[in-house]
PDB file of C-alpha atoms and ligand atoms in Angstrom:
ATOM      1  CA  MET U  41     -26.419 -16.161 -31.200  1.00 92.00           C
ATOM      2  CA  ARG U  42     -23.361 -13.868 -30.793  1.00 96.00           C
ATOM      3  CA  ALA U  43     -21.561 -13.580 -27.549  1.00 97.00           C
ATOM      4  CA  GLY U  44     -22.270  -9.846 -27.306  1.00 97.00           C
ATOM      5  CA  GLU U  45     -25.993 -10.412 -27.720  1.00 97.00           C
ATOM      6  CA  TRP U  46     -26.122 -13.061 -24.966  1.00 98.00           C
ATOM      7  CA  LEU U  47     -24.100 -10.811 -22.597  1.00 97.00           C
ATOM      8  CA  LEU U  48     -26.425  -7.993 -23.158  1.00 96.00           C
ATOM      9  CA  ARG U  49     -29.546  -9.963 -22.602  1.00 97.00           C
ATOM     10  CA  ALA U  50     -28.116 -11.865 -19.615  1.00 97.00           C
ATOM     11  CA  GLY U  51     -26.898  -8.586 -18.036  1.00 97.00           C
ATOM     12  CA  ALA U  52     -30.355  -7.042 -18.415  1.00 97.00           C
ATOM     13  CA  VAL U  53     -32.190  -9.924 -16.721  1.00 96.00           C
ATOM     14  CA  LEU U  54     -29.656 -10.112 -13.958  1.00 96.00           C
ATOM     15  CA  GLU U  55     -29.774  -6.442 -13.269  1.00 95.00           C
ATOM     16  CA  PRO U  56     -32.774  -6.295 -10.955  1.00 91.00           C
ATOM     17  CA  PHE U  57     -31.049  -8.321  -8.221  1.00 82.00           C
ATOM     18  CA  ALA U  58     -27.368  -8.463  -9.165  1.00 88.00           C
ATOM     19  CA  GLY U  59     -27.269  -4.677  -9.582  1.00 91.00           C
ATOM     20  CA  ARG U  60     -23.883  -3.345 -10.611  1.00 93.00           C
ATOM     21  CA  GLU U  61     -22.467  -6.902 -10.643  1.00 93.00           C
ATOM     22  CA  ALA U  62     -24.815  -8.000 -13.446  1.00 96.00           C
ATOM     23  CA  GLY U  63     -22.433  -7.458 -16.305  1.00 96.00           C
ATOM     24  CA  ARG U  64     -19.564  -9.154 -14.424  1.00 95.00           C
ATOM     25  CA  GLU U  65     -21.745 -12.114 -13.527  1.00 96.00           C
ATOM     26  CA  ALA U  66     -22.855 -12.565 -17.111  1.00 97.00           C
ATOM     27  CA  ARG U  67     -19.255 -12.560 -18.344  1.00 97.00           C
ATOM     28  CA  LEU U  68     -18.256 -15.100 -15.633  1.00 96.00           C
ATOM     29  CA  MET U  69     -21.171 -17.385 -16.684  1.00 97.00           C
ATOM     30  CA  LEU U  70     -20.195 -17.191 -20.328  1.00 98.00           C
ATOM     31  CA  GLY U  71     -16.608 -17.861 -19.445  1.00 97.00           C
ATOM     32  CA  ALA U  72     -17.553 -21.030 -17.584  1.00 97.00           C
ATOM     33  CA  ALA U  73     -19.957 -22.142 -20.257  1.00 97.00           C
ATOM     34  CA  SER U  74     -17.459 -21.694 -23.095  1.00 97.00           C
ATOM     35  CA  GLY U  75     -14.157 -22.378 -21.361  1.00 96.00           C
ATOM     36  CA  TRP U  76     -12.886 -19.070 -22.721  1.00 97.00           C
ATOM     37  CA  SER U  77     -10.545 -16.945 -20.581  1.00 95.00           C
ATOM     38  CA  ALA U  78     -11.873 -13.687 -19.067  1.00 94.00           C
ATOM     39  CA  ALA U  79      -9.737 -11.775 -21.622  1.00 96.00           C
ATOM     40  CA  ARG U  80     -11.392 -13.622 -24.497  1.00 96.00           C
ATOM     41  CA  VAL U  81     -14.842 -13.107 -23.117  1.00 96.00           C
ATOM     42  CA  ALA U  82     -14.134  -9.411 -22.864  1.00 94.00           C
ATOM     43  CA  VAL U  83     -13.502  -9.099 -26.609  1.00 95.00           C
ATOM     44  CA  ALA U  84     -15.787 -11.833 -27.860  1.00 93.00           C
ATOM     45  CA  ARG U  85     -18.811  -9.695 -28.844  1.00 93.00           C
ATOM     46  CA  GLU U  86     -18.841 -10.846 -32.443  1.00 95.00           C
ATOM     47  CA  GLU U  87     -18.046 -14.525 -31.801  1.00 95.00           C
ATOM     48  CA  GLY U  88     -20.843 -16.974 -32.411  1.00 96.00           C
ATOM     49  CA  LEU U  89     -21.935 -19.292 -29.525  1.00 97.00           C
ATOM     50  CA  ALA U  90     -22.030 -22.994 -30.256  1.00 97.00           C
ATOM     51  CA  PRO U  91     -25.372 -24.560 -29.302  1.00 97.00           C
ATOM     52  CA  GLU U  92     -23.852 -26.464 -26.373  1.00 97.00           C
ATOM     53  CA  VAL U  93     -22.149 -23.325 -25.045  1.00 97.00           C
ATOM     54  CA  LEU U  94     -25.402 -21.462 -25.304  1.00 98.00           C
ATOM     55  CA  GLY U  95     -27.246 -24.342 -23.581  1.00 98.00           C
ATOM     56  CA  ARG U  96     -24.761 -24.293 -20.650  1.00 98.00           C
ATOM     57  CA  ALA U  97     -24.834 -20.510 -20.316  1.00 98.00           C
ATOM     58  CA  GLU U  98     -28.651 -20.515 -20.324  1.00 98.00           C
ATOM     59  CA  ALA U  99     -28.801 -23.207 -17.689  1.00 98.00           C
ATOM     60  CA  MET U 100     -26.517 -21.139 -15.470  1.00 97.00           C
ATOM     61  CA  LEU U 101     -28.598 -18.047 -15.968  1.00 97.00           C
ATOM     62  CA  GLU U 102     -31.744 -19.956 -15.036  1.00 96.00           C
ATOM     63  CA  ARG U 103     -30.201 -21.100 -11.765  1.00 96.00           C
ATOM     64  CA  ARG U 104     -29.038 -17.566 -11.031  1.00 95.00           C
ATOM     65  CA  LEU U 105     -32.544 -16.202 -11.682  1.00 94.00           C
ATOM     66  CA  ALA U 106     -33.757 -18.669  -9.018  1.00 93.00           C
ATOM     67  CA  ARG U 107     -31.412 -16.610  -6.729  1.00 92.00           C
ATOM     68  CA  GLU U 108     -28.658 -19.215  -6.398  1.00 93.00           C
ATOM     69  CA  PRO U 109     -25.273 -17.420  -5.688  1.00 93.00           C
ATOM     70  CA  LEU U 110     -23.042 -17.349  -8.711  1.00 95.00           C
ATOM     71  CA  ALA U 111     -20.237 -18.913  -6.726  1.00 96.00           C
ATOM     72  CA  LEU U 112     -22.309 -22.158  -6.322  1.00 96.00           C
ATOM     73  CA  ILE U 113     -23.233 -22.144  -9.965  1.00 97.00           C
ATOM     74  CA  LEU U 114     -19.550 -21.848 -10.971  1.00 97.00           C
ATOM     75  CA  GLY U 115     -18.521 -24.205  -8.142  1.00 96.00           C
ATOM     76  CA  GLU U 116     -15.601 -21.965  -7.273  1.00 95.00           C
ATOM     77  CA  TRP U 117     -14.914 -18.491  -6.079  1.00 96.00           C
ATOM     78  CA  GLY U 118     -11.857 -16.233  -5.709  1.00 96.00           C
ATOM     79  CA  PHE U 119     -10.443 -15.295  -2.381  1.00 98.00           C
ATOM     80  CA  PHE U 120      -7.150 -13.440  -1.798  1.00 98.00           C
ATOM     81  CA  GLY U 121      -5.988 -14.163  -5.300  1.00 98.00           C
ATOM     82  CA  ARG U 122      -6.749 -17.872  -5.302  1.00 98.00           C
ATOM     83  CA  SER U 123      -9.728 -19.942  -6.462  1.00 97.00           C
ATOM     84  CA  PHE U 124     -11.616 -22.033  -3.919  1.00 98.00           C
ATOM     85  CA  ALA U 125     -14.076 -24.834  -4.523  1.00 98.00           C
ATOM     86  CA  VAL U 126     -17.383 -24.018  -2.770  1.00 97.00           C
ATOM     87  CA  THR U 127     -20.501 -26.183  -2.327  1.00 97.00           C
ATOM     88  CA  ARG U 128     -23.771 -25.869  -0.356  1.00 96.00           C
ATOM     89  CA  HIS U 129     -21.812 -27.240   2.647  1.00 96.00           C
ATOM     90  CA  THR U 130     -19.845 -23.997   3.016  1.00 97.00           C
ATOM     91  CA  LEU U 131     -20.142 -20.261   3.068  1.00 96.00           C
ATOM     92  CA  VAL U 132     -19.000 -18.555  -0.063  1.00 96.00           C
ATOM     93  CA  PRO U 133     -15.736 -16.741   0.726  1.00 97.00           C
ATOM     94  CA  ARG U 134     -16.371 -13.008   1.029  1.00 96.00           C
ATOM     95  CA  PRO U 135     -14.059 -10.145   0.304  1.00 95.00           C
ATOM     96  CA  ASP U 136     -14.727  -8.829   3.824  1.00 95.00           C
ATOM     97  CA  THR U 137     -12.871 -11.803   5.165  1.00 98.00           C
ATOM     98  CA  GLU U 138      -9.708 -10.816   3.290  1.00 98.00           C
ATOM     99  CA  THR U 139      -9.318  -8.130   5.984  1.00 98.00           C
ATOM    100  CA  LEU U 140      -8.792 -10.918   8.615  1.00 98.00           C
ATOM    101  CA  VAL U 141      -6.213 -12.626   6.371  1.00 98.00           C
ATOM    102  CA  GLU U 142      -4.246  -9.393   5.835  1.00 98.00           C
ATOM    103  CA  LEU U 143      -4.135  -8.746   9.574  1.00 98.00           C
ATOM    104  CA  ALA U 144      -3.120 -12.350  10.317  1.00 98.00           C
ATOM    105  CA  LEU U 145      -0.235 -12.020   7.807  1.00 98.00           C
ATOM    106  CA  ALA U 146       1.040  -8.753   9.212  1.00 98.00           C
ATOM    107  CA  GLU U 147       2.919 -10.698  11.930  1.00 97.00           C
ATOM    108  CA  PRO U 148       4.892 -14.007  11.835  1.00 97.00           C
ATOM    109  CA  PHE U 149       3.315 -17.203  13.072  1.00 98.00           C
ATOM    110  CA  GLY U 150       4.241 -20.840  13.027  1.00 98.00           C
ATOM    111  CA  ARG U 151       1.209 -22.798  14.264  1.00 98.00           C
ATOM    112  CA  VAL U 152      -2.232 -21.544  13.301  1.00 98.00           C
ATOM    113  CA  ILE U 153      -5.717 -22.908  13.938  1.00 98.00           C
ATOM    114  CA  ASP U 154      -8.815 -21.887  11.992  1.00 98.00           C
ATOM    115  CA  LEU U 155     -12.047 -22.705  13.882  1.00 98.00           C
ATOM    116  CA  GLY U 156     -15.022 -23.358  11.714  1.00 98.00           C
ATOM    117  CA  THR U 157     -12.989 -23.405   8.548  1.00 98.00           C
ATOM    118  CA  GLY U 158     -15.823 -23.959   6.002  1.00 98.00           C
ATOM    119  CA  SER U 159     -14.283 -23.964   2.541  1.00 98.00           C
ATOM    120  CA  GLY U 160     -10.878 -23.637   4.198  1.00 98.00           C
ATOM    121  CA  ALA U 161     -10.381 -20.203   2.547  1.00 98.00           C
ATOM    122  CA  ILE U 162      -8.696 -18.594   5.583  1.00 98.00           C
ATOM    123  CA  ALA U 163      -6.560 -21.566   6.695  1.00 98.00           C
ATOM    124  CA  VAL U 164      -5.394 -22.514   3.198  1.00 98.00           C
ATOM    125  CA  THR U 165      -4.601 -18.913   2.238  1.00 98.00           C
ATOM    126  CA  LEU U 166      -2.520 -18.392   5.467  1.00 98.00           C
ATOM    127  CA  LEU U 167      -0.456 -21.584   4.831  1.00 98.00           C
ATOM    128  CA  ALA U 168      -0.140 -20.866   1.115  1.00 98.00           C
ATOM    129  CA  GLU U 169       1.217 -17.346   1.981  1.00 98.00           C
ATOM    130  CA  ARG U 170       3.525 -18.630   4.745  1.00 98.00           C
ATOM    131  CA  GLY U 171       5.456 -21.716   3.562  1.00 97.00           C
ATOM    132  CA  ALA U 172       6.979 -22.493   6.926  1.00 97.00           C
ATOM    133  CA  ALA U 173       3.683 -22.416   8.835  1.00 98.00           C
ATOM    134  CA  SER U 174       1.498 -25.393   9.696  1.00 98.00           C
ATOM    135  CA  GLY U 175      -1.821 -25.797  11.373  1.00 98.00           C
ATOM    136  CA  VAL U 176      -5.270 -27.232  12.093  1.00 98.00           C
ATOM    137  CA  ALA U 177      -8.643 -26.481  10.644  1.00 98.00           C
ATOM    138  CA  THR U 178     -11.862 -27.546  12.321  1.00 98.00           C
ATOM    139  CA  ASP U 179     -15.437 -27.727  11.395  1.00 98.00           C
ATOM    140  CA  LEU U 180     -18.493 -29.446  12.749  1.00 97.00           C
ATOM    141  CA  SER U 181     -19.677 -30.187   9.213  1.00 97.00           C
ATOM    142  CA  ALA U 182     -18.195 -33.225   7.453  1.00 97.00           C
ATOM    143  CA  GLY U 183     -19.296 -31.771   4.142  1.00 97.00           C
ATOM    144  CA  ALA U 184     -17.341 -28.581   4.746  1.00 98.00           C
ATOM    145  CA  LEU U 185     -14.183 -30.511   5.754  1.00 98.00           C
ATOM    146  CA  GLU U 186     -14.346 -32.455   2.548  1.00 98.00           C
ATOM    147  CA  VAL U 187     -14.412 -29.217   0.599  1.00 98.00           C
ATOM    148  CA  ALA U 188     -11.633 -27.618   2.737  1.00 98.00           C
ATOM    149  CA  GLY U 189      -9.456 -30.754   2.257  1.00 98.00           C
ATOM    150  CA  GLY U 190      -9.862 -30.491  -1.559  1.00 98.00           C
ATOM    151  CA  ASN U 191      -8.875 -26.800  -1.379  1.00 98.00           C
ATOM    152  CA  ALA U 192      -5.847 -27.596   0.748  1.00 98.00           C
ATOM    153  CA  ALA U 193      -4.736 -30.083  -1.923  1.00 98.00           C
ATOM    154  CA  ARG U 194      -5.525 -27.617  -4.766  1.00 98.00           C
ATOM    155  CA  HIS U 195      -3.236 -25.037  -3.236  1.00 98.00           C
ATOM    156  CA  GLY U 196      -0.472 -27.402  -2.123  1.00 98.00           C
ATOM    157  CA  VAL U 197      -0.800 -27.091   1.645  1.00 98.00           C
ATOM    158  CA  ALA U 198      -2.376 -30.445   2.526  1.00 98.00           C
ATOM    159  CA  GLY U 199       0.779 -31.766   4.105  1.00 98.00           C
ATOM    160  CA  ARG U 200       0.802 -28.838   6.554  1.00 98.00           C
ATOM    161  CA  LEU U 201      -2.844 -28.672   7.436  1.00 98.00           C
ATOM    162  CA  ALA U 202      -4.578 -31.235   9.698  1.00 98.00           C
ATOM    163  CA  PHE U 203      -8.424 -31.363   9.743  1.00 98.00           C
ATOM    164  CA  VAL U 204     -10.517 -32.029  12.861  1.00 97.00           C
ATOM    165  CA  GLN U 205     -14.263 -32.523  12.802  1.00 97.00           C
ATOM    166  CA  ALA U 206     -15.047 -30.654  15.963  1.00 93.00           C
ATOM    167  CA  ASP U 207     -17.497 -28.444  17.842  1.00 95.00           C
ATOM    168  CA  TRP U 208     -15.014 -25.541  18.359  1.00 97.00           C
ATOM    169  CA  TRP U 209     -12.164 -26.867  20.618  1.00 97.00           C
ATOM    170  CA  GLN U 210     -13.525 -30.334  21.208  1.00 94.00           C
ATOM    171  CA  GLY U 211     -10.779 -32.870  20.391  1.00 91.00           C
ATOM    172  CA  VAL U 212      -8.174 -30.130  19.583  1.00 97.00           C
ATOM    173  CA  GLU U 213      -4.795 -30.532  21.225  1.00 95.00           C
ATOM    174  CA  GLY U 214      -1.765 -28.204  21.607  1.00 96.00           C
ATOM    175  CA  ARG U 215      -1.054 -24.520  21.504  1.00 97.00           C
ATOM    176  CA  PHE U 216      -1.103 -22.044  18.560  1.00 98.00           C
ATOM    177  CA  ASP U 217       0.580 -18.793  17.796  1.00 97.00           C
ATOM    178  CA  LEU U 218      -2.431 -17.662  15.880  1.00 98.00           C
ATOM    179  CA  ILE U 219      -6.154 -18.520  16.405  1.00 98.00           C
ATOM    180  CA  VAL U 220      -8.418 -17.343  13.634  1.00 98.00           C
ATOM    181  CA  SER U 221     -12.121 -17.717  12.964  1.00 98.00           C
ATOM    182  CA  ASN U 222     -14.911 -16.429  10.832  1.00 98.00           C
ATOM    183  CA  PRO U 223     -17.653 -17.968  12.982  1.00 98.00           C
ATOM    184  CA  PRO U 224     -21.439 -17.746  12.557  1.00 98.00           C
ATOM    185  CA  TYR U 225     -22.198 -14.325  14.026  1.00 98.00           C
ATOM    186  CA  VAL U 226     -25.523 -13.207  12.559  1.00 97.00           C
ATOM    187  CA  SER U 227     -28.218 -12.813  15.263  1.00 96.00           C
ATOM    188  CA  ALA U 228     -31.421 -14.749  14.967  1.00 95.00           C
ATOM    189  CA  ALA U 229     -33.345 -11.532  14.183  1.00 95.00           C
ATOM    190  CA  GLU U 230     -30.899 -10.398  11.525  1.00 96.00           C
ATOM    191  CA  TYR U 231     -30.826 -13.815   9.926  1.00 97.00           C
ATOM    192  CA  ASP U 232     -34.454 -13.415   8.861  1.00 94.00           C
ATOM    193  CA  ARG U 233     -33.545 -10.224   6.993  1.00 95.00           C
ATOM    194  CA  LEU U 234     -30.660 -11.644   4.948  1.00 95.00           C
ATOM    195  CA  ALA U 235     -30.968 -11.936   1.112  1.00 91.00           C
ATOM    196  CA  PRO U 236     -32.532 -15.115  -0.282  1.00 90.00           C
ATOM    197  CA  GLU U 237     -29.219 -15.915  -2.064  1.00 88.00           C
ATOM    198  CA  ILE U 238     -27.763 -16.353   1.455  1.00 94.00           C
ATOM    199  CA  THR U 239     -30.524 -17.977   3.412  1.00 95.00           C
ATOM    200  CA  ARG U 240     -31.696 -20.417   0.716  1.00 94.00           C
ATOM    201  CA  TYR U 241     -28.290 -21.636  -0.389  1.00 95.00           C
ATOM    202  CA  GLU U 242     -25.714 -21.161   2.347  1.00 95.00           C
ATOM    203  CA  PRO U 243     -25.634 -23.311   5.450  1.00 96.00           C
ATOM    204  CA  ARG U 244     -27.599 -21.758   8.275  1.00 96.00           C
ATOM    205  CA  ALA U 245     -25.164 -23.060  10.864  1.00 96.00           C
ATOM    206  CA  ALA U 246     -22.311 -21.221   9.195  1.00 96.00           C
ATOM    207  CA  LEU U 247     -24.158 -17.866   9.393  1.00 97.00           C
ATOM    208  CA  THR U 248     -25.947 -17.757  12.740  1.00 97.00           C
ATOM    209  CA  PRO U 249     -25.445 -19.363  16.077  1.00 96.00           C
ATOM    210  CA  GLY U 250     -28.948 -18.072  17.019  1.00 95.00           C
ATOM    211  CA  GLY U 251     -29.769 -15.683  19.784  1.00 95.00           C
ATOM    212  CA  ASP U 252     -27.637 -12.548  20.031  1.00 95.00           C
ATOM    213  CA  GLY U 253     -25.035 -13.946  17.529  1.00 97.00           C
ATOM    214  CA  LEU U 254     -22.267 -13.921  20.104  1.00 98.00           C
ATOM    215  CA  SER U 255     -22.231 -17.576  21.385  1.00 98.00           C
ATOM    216  CA  ALA U 256     -19.491 -18.705  18.969  1.00 98.00           C
ATOM    217  CA  TYR U 257     -17.162 -16.078  20.296  1.00 98.00           C
ATOM    218  CA  ARG U 258     -17.815 -17.279  23.772  1.00 98.00           C
ATOM    219  CA  ALA U 259     -16.926 -20.817  22.788  1.00 98.00           C
ATOM    220  CA  ILE U 260     -13.757 -19.746  20.925  1.00 98.00           C
ATOM    221  CA  LEU U 261     -12.526 -17.599  23.727  1.00 98.00           C
ATOM    222  CA  ALA U 262     -13.172 -20.313  26.301  1.00 98.00           C
ATOM    223  CA  GLY U 263     -10.305 -22.263  24.741  1.00 97.00           C
ATOM    224  CA  VAL U 264      -7.739 -19.405  24.706  1.00 97.00           C
ATOM    225  CA  GLY U 265      -6.178 -20.267  28.042  1.00 95.00           C
ATOM    226  CA  LEU U 266      -5.509 -23.779  27.056  1.00 96.00           C
ATOM    227  CA  HIS U 267      -4.573 -23.298  23.340  1.00 98.00           C
ATOM    228  CA  LEU U 268      -2.969 -19.852  22.795  1.00 97.00           C
ATOM    229  CA  SER U 269       0.837 -19.608  22.948  1.00 96.00           C
ATOM    230  CA  PRO U 270       2.392 -16.936  25.157  1.00 94.00           C
ATOM    231  CA  GLY U 271       2.325 -13.758  23.018  1.00 94.00           C
ATOM    232  CA  GLY U 272       0.064 -15.360  20.477  1.00 97.00           C
ATOM    233  CA  ARG U 273      -2.783 -13.639  18.658  1.00 98.00           C
ATOM    234  CA  VAL U 274      -6.526 -14.220  18.270  1.00 98.00           C
ATOM    235  CA  LEU U 275      -8.334 -12.707  15.235  1.00 98.00           C
ATOM    236  CA  VAL U 276     -12.091 -13.114  14.631  1.00 98.00           C
ATOM    237  CA  GLU U 277     -14.384 -11.718  11.960  1.00 98.00           C
ATOM    238  CA  ILE U 278     -17.400  -9.787  13.430  1.00 98.00           C
ATOM    239  CA  GLY U 279     -20.688  -8.258  12.241  1.00 97.00           C
ATOM    240  CA  ALA U 280     -20.447  -4.445  11.863  1.00 96.00           C
ATOM    241  CA  ALA U 281     -22.397  -3.763  15.104  1.00 96.00           C
ATOM    242  CA  GLN U 282     -20.578  -6.313  17.287  1.00 98.00           C
ATOM    243  CA  GLY U 283     -17.264  -4.519  17.970  1.00 98.00           C
ATOM    244  CA  GLU U 284     -18.040  -3.345  21.464  1.00 98.00           C
ATOM    245  CA  ALA U 285     -19.523  -6.737  22.605  1.00 98.00           C
ATOM    246  CA  VAL U 286     -16.723  -8.743  21.170  1.00 98.00           C
ATOM    247  CA  VAL U 287     -14.044  -6.446  22.604  1.00 98.00           C
ATOM    248  CA  ALA U 288     -15.629  -6.999  26.017  1.00 98.00           C
ATOM    249  CA  LEU U 289     -15.472 -10.787  25.553  1.00 98.00           C
ATOM    250  CA  PHE U 290     -11.827 -10.597  24.560  1.00 98.00           C
ATOM    251  CA  ALA U 291     -10.966  -8.533  27.642  1.00 97.00           C
ATOM    252  CA  ALA U 292     -12.978 -10.928  29.843  1.00 97.00           C
ATOM    253  CA  ALA U 293     -10.836 -13.755  28.367  1.00 97.00           C
ATOM    254  CA  GLY U 294      -7.736 -11.986  29.630  1.00 96.00           C
ATOM    255  CA  LEU U 295      -6.460 -10.836  26.153  1.00 97.00           C
ATOM    256  CA  ASP U 296      -4.399  -7.690  25.786  1.00 96.00           C
ATOM    257  CA  ALA U 297      -4.068  -5.103  22.999  1.00 96.00           C
ATOM    258  CA  VAL U 298      -7.701  -5.722  21.907  1.00 98.00           C
ATOM    259  CA  VAL U 299      -8.476  -3.716  18.676  1.00 98.00           C
ATOM    260  CA  VAL U 300     -11.399  -3.442  16.291  1.00 98.00           C
ATOM    261  CA  HIS U 301     -10.353  -3.195  12.667  1.00 98.00           C
ATOM    262  CA  PRO U 302     -12.370  -1.915   9.702  1.00 97.00           C
ATOM    263  CA  ASP U 303     -12.813  -3.693   6.399  1.00 96.00           C
ATOM    264  CA  MET U 304     -12.252  -1.977   3.037  1.00 93.00           C
ATOM    265  CA  THR U 305     -15.684  -0.424   3.209  1.00 94.00           C
ATOM    266  CA  GLY U 306     -14.934   1.099   6.611  1.00 96.00           C
ATOM    267  CA  LYS U 307     -17.183  -1.215   8.610  1.00 97.00           C
ATOM    268  CA  ALA U 308     -15.961  -2.836  11.845  1.00 98.00           C
ATOM    269  CA  ARG U 309     -14.961  -6.298  10.663  1.00 98.00           C
ATOM    270  CA  VAL U 310     -12.263  -7.937  12.721  1.00 98.00           C
ATOM    271  CA  VAL U 311     -11.364  -7.996  16.440  1.00 98.00           C
ATOM    272  CA  SER U 312      -7.736  -8.867  17.391  1.00 98.00           C
ATOM    273  CA  GLY U 313      -6.212  -9.512  20.681  1.00 98.00           C
ATOM    274  CA  ARG U 314      -3.028 -10.958  22.129  1.00 97.00           C
ATOM    275  CA  ALA U 315      -2.085 -13.220  24.962  1.00 96.00           C
ATOM    276  CA  ARG U 316      -0.218 -11.525  27.775  1.00 84.00           C
ATOM    277  CA  ALA U 317       3.431 -12.172  27.579  1.00 70.00           C
ATOM    278  CA  VAL U 318       4.482 -14.440  30.480  1.00 64.00           C
ATOM    279  CA  VAL U 319       6.129 -12.679  33.425  1.00 56.00           C
TER     280      VAL U 319
HETATM  281  N1  LIG Q   8     -20.775 -11.600   6.502  1.00 89.94           N
HETATM  282  C1  LIG Q   8     -21.620 -12.711   6.399  1.00 89.94           C
HETATM  283  C2  LIG Q   8     -22.966 -12.316   5.836  1.00 89.94           C
HETATM  284  O1  LIG Q   8     -23.886 -11.850   6.472  1.00 89.94           O
HETATM  285  C3  LIG Q   8     -21.775 -13.469   7.707  1.00 89.94           C
HETATM  286  C4  LIG Q   8     -20.647 -14.422   7.834  1.00 89.94           C
HETATM  287  C5  LIG Q   8     -20.675 -15.013   9.181  1.00 89.94           C
HETATM  288  O2  LIG Q   8     -21.672 -15.142   9.885  1.00 89.94           O
HETATM  289  N2  LIG Q   8     -19.534 -15.545   9.552  1.00 89.94           N
HETATM  290  O3  LIG Q   8     -23.171 -12.418   4.692  1.00 89.94           O
END
C-alpha cells in the first residue's frame, strides 16, 4: 500500500470522532510508524509502505478507534514548542495551558513551585525558558512524578527542579516567587459529560476533585501565606465558568491584583493574583 492511500483511508475512519484533526492525526501516526519526519510524511503520497510500517500504523489506528487519545498512542505530545512524554498516569498537556505559561513568563521569577505537576509540562517549560530559575514540582501520584522526572531530564532542567510526592503543600518547605498549578477543576457533574477519550484514559484524580470542582483551589490558596514571597504571584488554570468563584477565593486569601485571563479561544482560563507588598 502507498502512503497516500493509507492516509486517505485512516483520515476517513478517524473523521467521525477526530473531526478536523483527522488528517493531522493520520499523518502523526504514519510518522511514528515509519520514523519519517513530518516533512517527509507530507510529500510521501507515492511511497510504498513496508509491511512492518503498515502493521505499526494499523495497530495505532486500531487503538485510536477504541478512543485512546493520540498522545498516549504516540507516548509524547507537544507543549510550548517542546515534546513531553505522557502516560496514563498524567493528563495530556493541552494548548489551553500554554496561556498559563505565557502569563508566568511575562514577569521575572527565581523560585517557582508547580502544584500537581502531572507530566511536568508547566514546571519543565518554565525552567527551560528561564535558565536562572529553580523550583519544586509536586504530585500525589508516584506514576506522574516518574514521568515528570523523565521530562525534566529530557529538557535539561533536572538539576534545577526538585520533586515532592505530596498532597498539595504537605511536606513542602520555603517560599516561592511564583506558585503555579493546573489542578483538577472539573465538577463531579461535568466529569460525567466529558469525552470518552478523557474519562477512559486520563487519570480521574487529575481532572476532578469531585463536588463543585473548587476544592483544589482552596487547598492551594491555604498555603499562600506560608509559601508565597512578598510581591510574588499565583497563577492557576480554571474552567471557563469558574472565574468569579476563583477570584473570590483569591481575594479571601488576601491576594491583590486578581485578574481573570482568557485563553486563545477567548474562554476564561487563568486567574492570577499577587501577594501584597510588605509595608
Ligand atoms: N481542561 C481540562 C479538560 O477538561 C481539565 C483540566 C483540569 O481539570 N485541570 O479537558
